[in-house]
């Protein structure tokens, strides 16, 4: 970890290969779910995927949101309309994907209905 000017530790950046591994795992999950497994096998996979605290919607939103700030920080000033539009696109996408966290509660209700164990 690196130290930030304000003494906050900055985590090491993941490598592109680590990101590819994560997306590959997600692709494997999608392929598995397209095989239409029984619900009692699918639900345990959906629970961590859609977790309200650290599931994909939250993490993806958390990853997209700072990109808008990075673009604004590094873009020539004054910002062009294209720069503003790009920043807005990342902010909007971050909010939209984060809003998907509500699926966590849908999975929880479904688990209760079918009697599947919690996390």
The first five atom37 places (N, CA, C, CB, O) and aatype in JSON, in Angstrom:
{
  "aatype": [20, 20, 20, 20, 20, 20, 20, 20, 20, 20, 20, 20, 20, 20, 20, 20, 20, 20, 20, 20, 20, 20, 20, 20, 20, 20, 20, 20, 20, 20, 20, 20, 20, 20, 20, 20, 20, 20, 20, 20, 20, 20, 20, 20, 20, 20, 20, 20, 20, 20, 20, 20, 20, 20, 20, 20, 20, 20, 20, 20, 20, 20, 20, 20, 20, 20, 20, 20, 20, 20, 20, 20, 20, 20, 20, 20, 20, 20, 20, 20, 20, 20, 20, 20, 20, 20, 20, 20, 20, 20, 20, 20, 20, 20, 20, 20, 20, 20, 20, 20, 20, 20, 20, 20, 20, 20, 20, 20, 20, 20, 20, 20, 20, 20, 20, 20, 20, 20, 20],
  "atom_mask": [
    [1, 1, 1, 1, 1],
    [1, 1, 1, 1, 1],
    [1, 1, 1, 1, 1],
    [1, 1, 1, 1, 1],
    [1, 1, 1, 1, 1],
    [1, 1, 1, 1, 1],
    [1, 1, 1, 1, 1],
    [1, 1, 1, 1, 1],
    [1, 1, 1, 1, 1],
    [1, 1, 1, 1, 1],
    [1, 1, 1, 1, 1],
    [1, 1, 1, 1, 1],
    [1, 1, 1, 1, 1],
    [1, 1, 1, 1, 1],
    [1, 1, 1, 1, 1],
    [1, 1, 1, 1, 1],
    [1, 1, 1, 1, 1],
    [1, 1, 1, 1, 1],
    [1, 1, 1, 1, 1],
    [1, 1, 1, 1, 1],
    [1, 1, 1, 1, 1],
    [1, 1, 1, 1, 1],
    [1, 1, 1, 1, 1],
    [1, 1, 1, 1, 1],
    [1, 1, 1, 1, 1],
    [1, 1, 1, 1, 1],
    [1, 1, 1, 1, 1],
    [1, 1, 1, 1, 1],
    [1, 1, 1, 1, 1],
    [1, 1, 1, 1, 1],
    [1, 1, 1, 1, 1],
    [1, 1, 1, 1, 1],
    [1, 1, 1, 1, 1],
    [1, 1, 1, 1, 1],
    [1, 1, 1, 1, 1],
    [1, 1, 1, 1, 1],
    [1, 1, 1, 1, 1],
    [1, 1, 1, 1, 1],
    [1, 1, 1, 1, 1],
    [1, 1, 1, 1, 1],
    [1, 1, 1, 1, 1],
    [1, 1, 1, 1, 1],
    [1, 1, 1, 1, 1],
    [1, 1, 1, 1, 1],
    [1, 1, 1, 1, 1],
    [1, 1, 1, 1, 1],
    [1, 1, 1, 1, 1],
    [1, 1, 1, 1, 1],
    [1, 1, 1, 1, 1],
    [1, 1, 1, 1, 1],
    [1, 1, 1, 1, 1],
    [1, 1, 1, 1, 1],
    [1, 1, 1, 1, 1],
    [1, 1, 1, 1, 1],
    [1, 1, 1, 1, 1],
    [1, 1, 1, 1, 1],
    [1, 1, 1, 1, 1],
    [1, 1, 1, 1, 1],
    [1, 1, 1, 1, 1],
    [1, 1, 1, 1, 1],
    [1, 1, 1, 1, 1],
    [1, 1, 1, 1, 1],
    [1, 1, 1, 1, 1],
    [1, 1, 1, 1, 1],
    [1, 1, 1, 1, 1],
    [1, 1, 1, 1, 1],
    [1, 1, 1, 1, 1],
    [1, 1, 1, 1, 1],
    [1, 1, 1, 1, 1],
    [1, 1, 1, 1, 1],
    [1, 1, 1, 1, 1],
    [1, 1, 1, 1, 1],
    [1, 1, 1, 1, 1],
    [1, 1, 1, 1, 1],
    [1, 1, 1, 1, 1],
    [1, 1, 1, 1, 1],
    [1, 1, 1, 1, 1],
    [1, 1, 1, 1, 1],
    [1, 1, 1, 1, 1],
    [1, 1, 1, 1, 1],
    [1, 1, 1, 1, 1],
    [1, 1, 1, 1, 1],
    [1, 1, 1, 1, 1],
    [1, 1, 1, 1, 1],
    [1, 1, 1, 1, 1],
    [1, 1, 1, 1, 1],
    [1, 1, 1, 1, 1],
    [1, 1, 1, 1, 1],
    [1, 1, 1, 1, 1],
    [1, 1, 1, 1, 1],
    [1, 1, 1, 1, 1],
    [1, 1, 1, 1, 1],
    [1, 1, 1, 1, 1],
    [1, 1, 1, 1, 1],
    [1, 1, 1, 1, 1],
    [1, 1, 1, 1, 1],
    [1, 1, 1, 1, 1],
    [1, 1, 1, 1, 1],
    [1, 1, 1, 1, 1],
    [1, 1, 1, 1, 1],
    [1, 1, 1, 1, 1],
    [1, 1, 1, 1, 1],
    [1, 1, 1, 1, 1],
    [1, 1, 1, 1, 1],
    [1, 1, 1, 1, 1],
    [1, 1, 1, 1, 1],
    [1, 1, 1, 1, 1],
    [1, 1, 1, 1, 1],
    [1, 1, 1, 1, 1],
    [1, 1, 1, 1, 1],
    [1, 1, 1, 1, 1],
    [1, 1, 1, 1, 1],
    [1, 1, 1, 1, 1],
    [1, 1, 1, 1, 1],
    [1, 1, 1, 1, 1],
    [1, 1, 1, 1, 1],
    [1, 1, 1, 1, 1],
    [1, 1, 1, 1, 1],
    [1, 1, 1, 1, 1]
  ],
  "atom_positions": [
    [[0.82, -1.19, 0.0], [0.0, 0.0, 0.0], [0.86, 1.24, 0.0], [-0.94, 0.0, 1.2], [1.93, 1.29, 0.61]],
    [[0.37, 2.24, -0.69], [1.05, 3.53, -0.73], [0.42, 4.45, 0.31], [0.97, 4.16, -2.14], [-0.7, 4.2, 0.78]],
    [[1.13, 5.49, 0.68], [0.56, 6.48, 1.61], [0.07, 7.67, 0.81], [1.61, 6.92, 2.68], [0.72, 8.12, -0.13]],
    [[-1.06, 8.17, 1.19], [-1.67, 9.35, 0.57], [-1.16, 10.59, 1.29], [-3.23, 9.28, 0.61], [-0.71, 10.51, 2.44]],
    [[-1.22, 11.72, 0.63], [-0.75, 12.97, 1.22], [-1.44, 13.25, 2.55], [-0.99, 14.13, 0.27], [-0.86, 13.9, 3.42]],
    [[-2.66, 12.77, 2.72], [-3.39, 12.99, 3.97], [-3.24, 11.81, 4.92], [-4.86, 13.25, 3.69], [-4.03, 11.66, 5.85]],
    [[-2.23, 10.97, 4.68], [-1.91, 9.82, 5.52], [-2.94, 8.7, 5.43], [-1.78, 10.26, 6.95], [-2.97, 7.83, 6.3]],
    [[-3.78, 8.7, 4.41], [-4.7, 7.59, 4.18], [-4.0, 6.57, 3.3], [-6.04, 8.07, 3.53], [-3.42, 6.93, 2.28]],
    [[-4.03, 5.31, 3.7], [-3.38, 4.31, 2.84], [-4.13, 4.17, 1.52], [-3.31, 2.95, 3.55], [-5.36, 4.16, 1.49]],
    [[-3.39, 4.07, 0.44], [-3.97, 3.87, -0.87], [-3.73, 2.41, -1.26], [-3.36, 4.85, -1.94], [-2.59, 1.98, -1.33]],
    [[-4.79, 1.67, -1.51], [-4.6, 0.25, -1.85], [-3.88, 0.11, -3.18], [-5.95, -0.48, -1.89], [-3.98, 0.97, -4.06]],
    [[-3.17, -1.0, -3.32], [-2.53, -1.3, -4.6], [-3.6, -1.56, -5.64], [-1.57, -2.51, -4.48], [-4.64, -2.14, -5.33]],
    [[-3.35, -1.12, -6.85], [-4.31, -1.33, -7.94], [-4.34, -2.8, -8.31], [-3.95, -0.46, -9.17], [-3.29, -3.44, -8.38]],
    [[-5.53, -3.34, -8.56], [-5.58, -4.71, -9.08], [-5.01, -4.7, -10.5], [-7.04, -5.28, -9.06], [-5.0, -3.67, -11.17]],
    [[-4.56, -5.83, -10.92], [-4.01, -5.92, -12.28], [-5.15, -6.16, -13.27], [-2.95, -7.06, -12.37], [-6.22, -6.64, -12.88]],
    [[-4.92, -5.84, -14.53], [-5.94, -6.16, -15.54], [-6.28, -7.66, -15.54], [-5.44, -5.74, -16.94], [-7.42, -8.04, -15.78]],
    [[-5.28, -8.51, -15.27], [-5.56, -9.96, -15.21], [-6.51, -10.3, -14.05], [-4.24, -10.75, -15.06], [-7.37, -11.17, -14.19]],
    [[-6.36, -9.62, -12.93], [-7.27, -9.86, -11.8], [-8.69, -9.43, -12.16], [-6.8, -9.11, -10.55], [-9.66, -10.1, -11.79]],
    [[-8.82, -8.33, -12.86], [-10.15, -7.87, -13.3], [-10.73, -8.87, -14.29], [-10.07, -6.45, -13.94], [-11.91, -9.21, -14.21]],
    [[-9.91, -9.34, -15.22], [-10.38, -10.36, -16.18], [-10.81, -11.63, -15.46], [-9.27, -10.68, -17.2], [-11.79, -12.26, -15.86]],
    [[-10.09, -12.01, -14.42], [-10.46, -13.21, -13.66], [-11.84, -13.02, -13.01], [-9.39, -13.52, -12.58], [-12.66, -13.93, -13.01]],
    [[-12.06, -11.84, -12.47], [-13.37, -11.56, -11.84], [-14.48, -11.59, -12.88], [-13.35, -10.19, -11.14], [-15.54, -12.17, -12.63]],
    [[-14.26, -10.97, -14.03], [-15.3, -10.98, -15.06], [-15.47, -12.37, -15.65], [-14.98, -9.97, -16.16], [-16.57, -12.73, -16.07]],
    [[-14.4, -13.15, -15.7], [-14.51, -14.53, -16.18], [-15.38, -15.36, -15.23], [-13.11, -15.17, -16.31], [-16.19, -16.17, -15.66]],
    [[-15.19, -15.15, -13.94], [-16.02, -15.85, -12.95], [-17.48, -15.46, -13.11], [-15.53, -15.54, -11.52], [-18.37, -16.3, -13.02]],
    [[-17.73, -14.18, -13.35], [-19.09, -13.72, -13.58], [-19.67, -14.34, -14.85], [-19.12, -12.19, -13.67], [-20.84, -14.73, -14.88]],
    [[-18.86, -14.44, -15.89], [-19.3, -15.1, -17.13], [-19.61, -16.58, -16.88], [-18.22, -14.95, -18.23], [-20.57, -17.11, -17.44]],
    [[-18.8, -17.24, -16.05], [-19.07, -18.64, -15.7], [-20.41, -18.77, -14.97], [-17.93, -19.21, -14.82], [-21.18, -19.69, -15.23]],
    [[-20.67, -17.83, -14.07], [-21.94, -17.85, -13.35], [-23.1, -17.67, -14.33], [-21.97, -16.74, -12.28], [-24.1, -18.39, -14.26]],
    [[-22.97, -16.71, -15.24], [-24.04, -16.48, -16.22], [-24.27, -17.73, -17.07], [-23.69, -15.28, -17.13], [-25.42, -18.1, -17.33]],
    [[-23.2, -18.37, -17.5], [-23.34, -19.6, -18.3], [-24.03, -20.69, -17.49], [-21.96, -20.1, -18.79], [-24.89, -21.4, -18.01]],
    [[-23.66, -20.82, -16.23], [-24.29, -21.83, -15.37], [-25.78, -21.53, -15.21], [-23.6, -21.87, -13.99], [-26.62, -22.43, -15.32]],
    [[-26.12, -20.28, -14.95], [-27.52, -19.92, -14.75], [-28.34, -20.09, -16.03], [-27.64, -18.48, -14.24], [-29.53, -20.37, -15.97]],
    [[-27.7, -19.93, -17.19], [-28.4, -20.17, -18.46], [-28.71, -21.64, -18.67], [-27.57, -19.65, -19.62], [-29.48, -21.99, -19.56]],
    [[-28.12, -22.52, -17.85], [-28.46, -23.94, -17.92], [-29.71, -24.25, -17.1], [-27.27, -24.8, -17.41], [-30.16, -25.39, -17.04]],
    [[-30.28, -23.21, -16.46], [-31.5, -23.31, -15.67], [-31.4, -24.37, -14.58], [-32.67, -23.62, -16.58], [-32.18, -25.33, -14.57]],
    [[-30.44, -24.2, -13.66], [-30.32, -25.16, -12.55], [-31.51, -25.02, -11.61], [-28.99, -24.94, -11.78], [-32.25, -24.05, -11.7]],
    [[-31.69, -25.97, -10.72], [-32.77, -25.84, -9.73], [-32.56, -24.57, -8.89], [-32.82, -27.09, -8.81], [-31.43, -24.14, -8.64]],
    [[-33.65, -23.99, -8.48], [-33.6, -22.75, -7.71], [-32.77, -22.89, -6.44], [-35.01, -22.29, -7.35], [-32.05, -21.97, -6.07]],
    [[-32.86, -24.04, -5.78], [-32.1, -24.21, -4.54], [-30.59, -24.26, -4.78], [-32.54, -25.47, -3.83], [-29.81, -24.11, -3.84]],
    [[-30.17, -24.46, -6.03], [-28.75, -24.38, -6.37], [-28.37, -22.97, -6.82], [-28.41, -25.4, -7.46], [-27.23, -22.54, -6.62]],
    [[-29.29, -22.26, -7.43], [-29.01, -20.93, -7.95], [-29.0, -19.87, -6.85], [-30.04, -20.55, -9.02], [-28.17, -18.96, -6.87]],
    [[-29.9, -19.98, -5.9], [-30.02, -18.94, -4.86], [-28.74, -18.72, -4.05], [-31.13, -19.3, -3.92], [-28.38, -17.57, -3.8]],
    [[-28.04, -19.78, -3.64], [-26.8, -19.52, -2.9], [-25.74, -18.77, -3.71], [-26.21, -20.82, -2.42], [-24.86, -18.13, -3.15]],
    [[-25.84, -18.85, -5.03], [-24.9, -18.12, -5.88], [-25.32, -16.66, -6.04], [-24.79, -18.78, -7.26], [-24.48, -15.77, -6.18]],
    [[-26.62, -16.42, -6.01], [-27.12, -15.05, -6.16], [-26.92, -14.22, -4.91], [-28.59, -15.08, -6.52], [-26.7, -13.01, -4.99]],
    [[-26.99, -14.86, -3.75], [-26.88, -14.1, -2.49], [-25.6, -13.28, -2.41], [-26.95, -15.05, -1.31], [-25.69, -12.08, -2.16]],
    [[-24.41, -13.85, -2.61], [-23.21, -13.0, -2.54], [-23.08, -12.06, -3.74], [-21.96, -13.88, -2.46], [-22.52, -10.97, -3.62]],
    [[-23.6, -12.47, -4.88], [-23.54, -11.64, -6.07], [-24.29, -10.33, -5.86], [-24.12, -12.38, -7.28], [-23.85, -9.27, -6.31]],
    [[-25.43, -10.41, -5.17], [-26.3, -9.25, -4.99], [-26.31, -8.71, -3.57], [-27.71, -9.61, -5.4], [-27.21, -7.95, -3.19]],
    [[-25.33, -9.1, -2.77], [-25.28, -8.67, -1.37], [-25.43, -7.16, -1.27], [-23.96, -9.12, -0.72], [-24.88, -6.41, -2.07]],
    [[-26.18, -6.73, -0.27], [-26.48, -5.3, -0.12], [-25.25, -4.47, 0.27], [-27.55, -5.11, 0.91], [-25.25, -3.25, 0.07]],
    [[-24.23, -5.09, 0.81], [-23.05, -4.34, 1.24], [-21.87, -4.47, 0.3], [-22.64, -4.8, 2.61], [-21.17, -3.49, 0.04]],
    [[-21.64, -5.66, -0.22], [-20.46, -5.86, -1.06], [-20.73, -6.76, -2.26], [-19.34, -6.44, -0.25], [-19.85, -7.49, -2.71]],
    [[-21.95, -6.7, -2.76], [-22.28, -7.41, -3.98], [-21.86, -6.61, -5.2], [-23.78, -7.72, -4.04], [-21.38, -5.49, -5.09]],
    [[-22.05, -7.21, -6.36], [-21.62, -6.58, -7.61], [-22.22, -5.19, -7.82], [-21.98, -7.48, -8.77], [-21.49, -4.28, -8.22]],
    [[-23.52, -4.98, -7.59], [-24.04, -3.62, -7.83], [-23.33, -2.55, -7.01], [-25.53, -3.59, -7.52], [-23.01, -1.48, -7.53]],
    [[-23.09, -2.83, -5.74], [-22.44, -1.85, -4.87], [-21.0, -1.63, -5.31], [-22.5, -2.3, -3.41], [-20.55, -0.5, -5.43]],
    [[-20.29, -2.73, -5.53], [-18.88, -2.61, -5.9], [-18.69, -1.96, -7.27], [-18.23, -3.97, -5.9], [-17.77, -1.16, -7.45]],
    [[-19.55, -2.3, -8.22], [-19.42, -1.7, -9.54], [-19.73, -0.2, -9.48], [-20.36, -2.39, -10.55], [-19.04, 0.61, -10.1]],
    [[-20.77, 0.16, -8.72], [-21.06, 1.59, -8.54], [-19.89, 2.31, -7.87], [-22.32, 1.77, -7.7], [-19.54, 3.42, -8.26]],
    [[-19.31, 1.65, -6.87], [-18.16, 2.25, -6.17], [-16.95, 2.38, -7.08], [-17.8, 1.42, -4.95], [-16.12, 3.27, -6.89]],
    [[-16.84, 1.51, -8.07], [-15.72, 1.58, -9.02], [-15.96, 2.64, -10.09], [-15.48, 0.22, -9.67], [-15.02, 3.3, -10.52]],
    [[-17.2, 2.8, -10.52], [-17.51, 3.75, -11.59], [-17.52, 5.2, -11.1], [-18.85, 3.42, -12.2], [-17.09, 6.11, -11.81]],
    [[-18.01, 5.4, -9.89], [-18.18, 6.77, -9.37], [-16.88, 7.57, -9.38], [-18.72, 6.71, -7.95], [-16.88, 8.72, -9.81]],
    [[-15.77, 7.01, -8.91], [-14.54, 7.81, -8.9], [-13.99, 8.11, -10.3], [-13.48, 7.11, -8.1], [-13.2, 9.05, -10.47]],
    [[-14.39, 7.33, -11.3], [-13.91, 7.59, -12.65], [-14.34, 8.99, -13.1], [-14.43, 6.52, -13.64], [-13.57, 9.71, -13.73]],
    [[-15.57, 9.38, -12.76], [-16.03, 10.72, -13.12], [-15.13, 11.78, -12.47], [-17.5, 10.93, -12.68], [-14.79, 12.78, -13.09]],
    [[-14.75, 11.53, -11.23], [-13.88, 12.49, -10.54], [-12.48, 12.52, -11.16], [-13.78, 12.15, -9.05], [-11.87, 13.58, -11.29]],
    [[-11.98, 11.34, -11.53], [-10.65, 11.26, -12.14], [-10.64, 11.99, -13.49], [-10.23, 9.77, -12.32], [-9.7, 12.72, -13.81]],
    [[-11.7, 11.79, -14.26], [-11.81, 12.48, -15.55], [-11.81, 13.99, -15.33], [-13.09, 12.05, -16.32], [-11.09, 14.73, -16.01]],
    [[-12.62, 14.45, -14.37], [-12.68, 15.88, -14.08], [-11.36, 16.44, -13.59], [-13.74, 16.14, -13.06], [-10.98, 17.56, -13.93]],
    [[-10.66, 15.65, -12.8], [-9.37, 16.09, -12.28], [-8.32, 16.2, -13.38], [-8.89, 15.14, -11.19], [-7.52, 17.14, -13.39]],
    [[-8.33, 15.25, -14.31], [-7.26, 15.17, -15.3], [-7.59, 15.81, -16.64], [-6.9, 13.75, -15.53], [-6.7, 15.98, -17.47]],
    [[-8.84, 16.17, -16.87], [-9.22, 16.78, -18.15], [-8.76, 18.24, -18.19], [-10.76, 16.69, -18.37], [-8.7, 18.92, -17.17]],
    [[-8.44, 18.71, -19.39], [-8.07, 20.13, -19.53], [-9.23, 21.02, -19.09], [-7.68, 20.45, -21.0], [-10.4, 20.71, -19.28]],
    [[-8.86, 22.12, -18.5], [-9.86, 23.07, -18.03], [-9.87, 24.27, -18.98], [-9.57, 23.52, -16.56], [-8.8, 24.68, -19.43]],
    [[-10.99, 24.83, -19.29], [-12.34, 24.44, -18.87], [-12.78, 23.15, -19.57], [-13.34, 25.58, -19.16], [-12.34, 22.83, -20.67]],
    [[-13.66, 22.43, -18.9], [-14.13, 21.16, -19.44], [-14.94, 21.38, -20.7], [-14.96, 20.42, -18.4], [-15.75, 22.31, -20.79]],
    [[-14.72, 20.51, -21.66], [-15.52, 20.53, -22.88], [-16.88, 19.89, -22.59], [-14.79, 19.8, -24.05], [-17.06, 19.23, -21.57]],
    [[-17.8, 20.09, -23.5], [-19.12, 19.46, -23.36], [-18.97, 17.94, -23.36], [-20.08, 19.91, -24.51], [-19.67, 17.24, -22.64]],
    [[-18.04, 17.43, -24.17], [-17.8, 15.98, -24.21], [-17.29, 15.46, -22.86], [-16.8, 15.64, -25.32], [-17.71, 14.4, -22.4]],
    [[-16.4, 16.21, -22.23], [-15.89, 15.83, -20.91], [-17.02, 15.82, -19.9], [-14.77, 16.78, -20.46], [-17.15, 14.87, -19.12]],
    [[-17.83, 16.87, -19.89], [-18.97, 16.93, -18.97], [-19.93, 15.76, -19.18], [-19.72, 18.27, -19.14], [-20.42, 15.15, -18.24]],
    [[-20.19, 15.48, -20.46], [-21.1, 14.39, -20.8], [-20.54, 13.04, -20.35], [-21.36, 14.37, -22.31], [-21.28, 12.19, -19.84]],
    [[-19.26, 12.85, -20.53], [-18.62, 11.6, -20.11], [-18.67, 11.44, -18.6], [-17.16, 11.54, -20.6], [-18.98, 10.36, -18.09]],
    [[-18.37, 12.51, -17.88], [-18.43, 12.47, -16.42], [-19.85, 12.15, -15.96], [-17.95, 13.8, -15.82], [-20.04, 11.34, -15.05]],
    [[-20.82, 12.78, -16.57], [-22.22, 12.54, -16.21], [-22.61, 11.09, -16.5], [-23.14, 13.49, -16.97], [-23.35, 10.48, -15.72]],
    [[-22.14, 10.55, -17.62], [-22.45, 9.16, -17.96], [-21.94, 8.2, -16.89], [-21.85, 8.79, -19.34], [-22.64, 7.27, -16.5]],
    [[-20.71, 8.42, -16.41], [-20.17, 7.56, -15.36], [-20.93, 7.73, -14.05], [-18.69, 7.85, -15.15], [-21.2, 6.75, -13.36]],
    [[-21.26, 8.97, -13.69], [-22.03, 9.19, -12.45], [-23.4, 8.54, -12.54], [-22.19, 10.7, -12.17], [-23.84, 7.89, -11.59]],
    [[-24.09, 8.7, -13.68], [-25.41, 8.1, -13.85], [-25.34, 6.58, -13.83], [-26.05, 8.57, -15.15], [-26.17, 5.93, -13.2]],
    [[-24.36, 6.03, -14.53], [-24.21, 4.57, -14.55], [-23.93, 4.05, -13.14], [-23.07, 4.15, -15.51], [-24.48, 3.02, -12.74]],
    [[-23.09, 4.74, -12.4], [-22.79, 4.32, -11.03], [-24.05, 4.3, -10.17], [-21.74, 5.26, -10.4], [-24.27, 3.36, -9.41]],
    [[-24.87, 5.33, -10.3], [-26.11, 5.39, -9.51], [-27.08, 4.28, -9.94], [-26.78, 6.76, -9.67], [-27.68, 3.62, -9.09]],
    [[-27.22, 4.09, -11.24], [-28.15, 3.07, -11.72], [-27.75, 1.68, -11.26], [-28.23, 3.1, -13.24], [-28.59, 0.93, -10.76]],
    [[-26.49, 1.34, -11.41], [-26.05, 0.0, -11.03], [-26.13, -0.18, -9.52], [-24.62, -0.27, -11.53], [-26.48, -1.26, -9.04]],
    [[-25.82, 0.86, -8.76], [-25.93, 0.77, -7.3], [-27.37, 0.53, -6.88], [-25.38, 2.05, -6.64], [-27.63, -0.19, -5.92]],
    [[-28.31, 1.12, -7.6], [-29.73, 0.93, -7.28], [-30.17, -0.53, -7.41], [-30.58, 1.8, -8.18], [-31.18, -0.93, -6.84]],
    [[-29.42, -1.32, -8.15], [-29.77, -2.74, -8.3], [-29.57, -3.52, -7.01], [-28.93, -3.37, -9.4], [-29.99, -4.68, -6.93]],
    [[-28.95, -2.91, -6.0], [-28.74, -3.62, -4.74], [-30.06, -4.09, -4.15], [-28.01, -2.73, -3.74], [-30.08, -5.03, -3.36]],
    [[-31.17, -3.46, -4.53], [-32.47, -3.87, -3.99], [-32.79, -5.32, -4.34], [-33.57, -2.95, -4.51], [-33.62, -5.95, -3.69]],
    [[-32.13, -5.84, -5.36], [-32.33, -7.26, -5.69], [-31.89, -8.17, -4.55], [-31.57, -7.62, -6.97], [-32.33, -9.31, -4.45]],
    [[-31.02, -7.66, -3.69], [-30.61, -8.41, -2.5], [-31.84, -8.82, -1.7], [-29.64, -7.56, -1.61], [-31.96, -9.97, -1.26]],
    [[-32.75, -7.87, -1.52], [-33.96, -8.16, -0.73], [-34.88, -9.12, -1.47], [-34.71, -6.85, -0.4], [-35.55, -9.93, -0.84]],
    [[-34.92, -9.04, -2.78], [-35.72, -9.98, -3.57], [-35.19, -11.39, -3.38], [-35.71, -9.59, -5.07], [-35.97, -12.33, -3.2]],
    [[-33.88, -11.55, -3.42], [-33.27, -12.87, -3.21], [-33.57, -13.36, -1.79], [-31.74, -12.81, -3.45], [-33.88, -14.53, -1.59]],
    [[-33.49, -12.46, -0.82], [-33.78, -12.87, 0.56], [-35.23, -13.35, 0.71], [-33.51, -11.7, 1.52], [-35.49, -14.36, 1.37]],
    [[-36.16, -12.62, 0.1], [-37.57, -13.05, 0.16], [-37.75, -14.4, -0.53], [-38.49, -11.99, -0.49], [-38.48, -15.26, -0.03]],
    [[-37.1, -14.57, -1.66], [-37.2, -15.82, -2.39], [-36.62, -16.97, -1.58], [-36.49, -15.7, -3.74], [-37.18, -18.07, -1.56]],
    [[-35.51, -16.73, -0.91], [-34.9, -17.78, -0.06], [-35.87, -18.17, 1.04], [-33.56, -17.28, 0.56], [-36.0, -19.35, 1.37]],
    [[-36.55, -17.2, 1.61], [-37.53, -17.49, 2.67], [-38.68, -18.31, 2.12], [-38.06, -16.19, 3.3], [-39.14, -19.25, 2.76]],
    [[-39.14, -17.95, 0.92], [-40.26, -18.68, 0.31], [-39.93, -20.13, 0.04], [-40.67, -18.01, -0.99], [-40.77, -21.0, 0.24]],
    [[-38.71, -20.4, -0.41], [-38.36, -21.77, -0.78], [-37.66, -22.5, 0.38], [-37.46, -21.76, -2.01], [-37.31, -23.67, 0.25]],
    [[-37.47, -21.81, 1.48], [-36.86, -22.44, 2.64], [-35.36, -22.67, 2.51], [-37.52, -23.74, 2.91], [-34.8, -23.56, 3.15]],
    [[-34.71, -21.87, 1.67], [-33.26, -22.0, 1.5], [-32.57, -21.36, 2.69], [-32.79, -21.34, 0.18], [-33.06, -20.37, 3.24]],
    [[-31.43, -21.91, 3.11], [-30.71, -21.31, 4.24], [-30.16, -19.94, 3.89], [-29.57, -22.22, 4.68], [-29.96, -19.64, 2.71]],
    [[-29.92, -19.11, 4.89], [-29.32, -17.79, 4.69], [-27.89, -17.91, 4.24], [-29.4, -16.96, 5.96], [-27.35, -19.01, 4.12]],
    [[-27.28, -16.77, 4.0], [-25.89, -16.69, 3.55], [-25.2, -17.97, 3.83], [-25.14, -15.55, 4.19], [-24.02, -18.11, 3.52]]
  ]
}
